[in-house]
C-alpha positions as a printed Julia matrix, in Angstrom:
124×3 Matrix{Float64}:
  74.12  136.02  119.18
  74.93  133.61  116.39
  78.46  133.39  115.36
  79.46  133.1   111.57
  81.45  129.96  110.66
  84.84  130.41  110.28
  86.19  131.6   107.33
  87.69  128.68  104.5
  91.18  128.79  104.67
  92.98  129.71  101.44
  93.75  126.52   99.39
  97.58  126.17  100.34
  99.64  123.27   98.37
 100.83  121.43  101.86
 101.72  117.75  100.22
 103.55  119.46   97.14
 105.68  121.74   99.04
 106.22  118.66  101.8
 107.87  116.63   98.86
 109.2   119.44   97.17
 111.13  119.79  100.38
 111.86  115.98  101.14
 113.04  115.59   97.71
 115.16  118.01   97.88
 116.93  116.84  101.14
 116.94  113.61   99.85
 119.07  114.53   97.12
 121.61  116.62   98.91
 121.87  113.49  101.68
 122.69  111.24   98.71
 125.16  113.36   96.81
 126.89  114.59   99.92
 126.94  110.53  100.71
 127.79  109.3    97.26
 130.6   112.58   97.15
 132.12  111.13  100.56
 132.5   107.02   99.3
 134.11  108.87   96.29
 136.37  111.08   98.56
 137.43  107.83  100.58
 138.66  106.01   97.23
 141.04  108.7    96.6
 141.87  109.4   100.46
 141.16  105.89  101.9
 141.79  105.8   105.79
 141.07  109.52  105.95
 140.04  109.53  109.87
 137.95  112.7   108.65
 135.94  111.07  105.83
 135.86  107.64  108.03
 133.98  110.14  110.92
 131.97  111.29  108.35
 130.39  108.21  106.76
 129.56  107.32  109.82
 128.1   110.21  110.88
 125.9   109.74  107.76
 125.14  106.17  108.52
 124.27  106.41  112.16
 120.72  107.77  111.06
 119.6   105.04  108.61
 121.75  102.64  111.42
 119.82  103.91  114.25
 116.04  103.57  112.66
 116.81  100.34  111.41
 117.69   99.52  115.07
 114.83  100.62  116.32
 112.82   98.31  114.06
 114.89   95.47  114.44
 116.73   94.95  111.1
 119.88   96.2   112.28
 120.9    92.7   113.89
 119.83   90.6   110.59
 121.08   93.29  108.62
 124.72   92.96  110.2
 124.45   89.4   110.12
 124.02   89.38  106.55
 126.53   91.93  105.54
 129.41   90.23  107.6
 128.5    86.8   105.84
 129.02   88.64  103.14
 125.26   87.53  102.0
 124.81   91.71  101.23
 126.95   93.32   99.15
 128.48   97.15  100.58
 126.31   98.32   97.78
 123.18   96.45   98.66
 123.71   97.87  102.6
 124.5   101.46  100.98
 121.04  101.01   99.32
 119.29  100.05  101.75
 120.78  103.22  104.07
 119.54  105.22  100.97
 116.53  104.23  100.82
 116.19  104.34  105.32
 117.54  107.67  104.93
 114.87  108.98  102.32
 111.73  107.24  104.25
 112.77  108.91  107.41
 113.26  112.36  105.88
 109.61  111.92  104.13
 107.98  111.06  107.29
 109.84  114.06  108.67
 108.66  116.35  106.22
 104.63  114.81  106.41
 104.98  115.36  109.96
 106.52  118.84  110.28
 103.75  119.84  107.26
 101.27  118.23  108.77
 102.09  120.12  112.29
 102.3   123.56  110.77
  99.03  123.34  108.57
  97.01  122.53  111.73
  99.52  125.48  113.61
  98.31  127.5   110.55
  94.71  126.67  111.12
  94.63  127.47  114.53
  96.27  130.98  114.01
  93.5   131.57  110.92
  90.94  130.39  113.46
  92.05  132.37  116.06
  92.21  136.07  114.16
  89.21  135.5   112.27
  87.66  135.69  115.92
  88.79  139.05  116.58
């Protein structure tokens, strides 16, 4: 008994809606960030918005760790050879790598889930 190939999947825009949805995240991370260093000029030593910028540092902080820039990075910034806006960057732009390789990952994950599943009922 000969079994027909499987059927061809519909065509389903994976990498668009991927960095649709990193995009998007991106921007919300860097206007909630950019509304909080505003918030702390006008409330500086707020231990709420202090807790919270770290919060939102302590992911870029911990990847860069993990890759070993932290150390030089810290170096640099308390020689003052890095501007706070140059580190802020550079948490930006950690922040918006990590939530892209999120996004290619989880996309990635649920178009082969997706597969599967398509794979599975055409079988039936």
């Amino acid at each position: 008994m000969r079994q027909s190939p499987p059927p061809e999947l519909p065509p389903l825009p994976l990498m668009r809606i991927m960095s649709g949805n990193a995009f998007l995240l991106s921007v919300i991370y860097l206007l909630v960030g950019i509304v909080v260093e505003g918030a702390q000029y006008v409330w500086p030593g707020s231990p709420f918005l202090l807790h919270f910028s770290l919060s939102l540092d302590s992911l870029p902080a911990r990847a860069l760790e993990m890759v070993r820039l932290m150390q030089p990075l810290r170096a640099a910034y308390l020689d003052n050879q890095i501007s706070p806006f140059r580190l802020r960057l550079i948490f930006g732009v950690t922040t918006i790598i990590i939530i892209f390789l999120l996004a290619v990952v989880v996309g990635l994950f649920m178009g082969t889930l997706r597969g599967i599943v398509v794979r599975q009922s055409s079988r039936r």
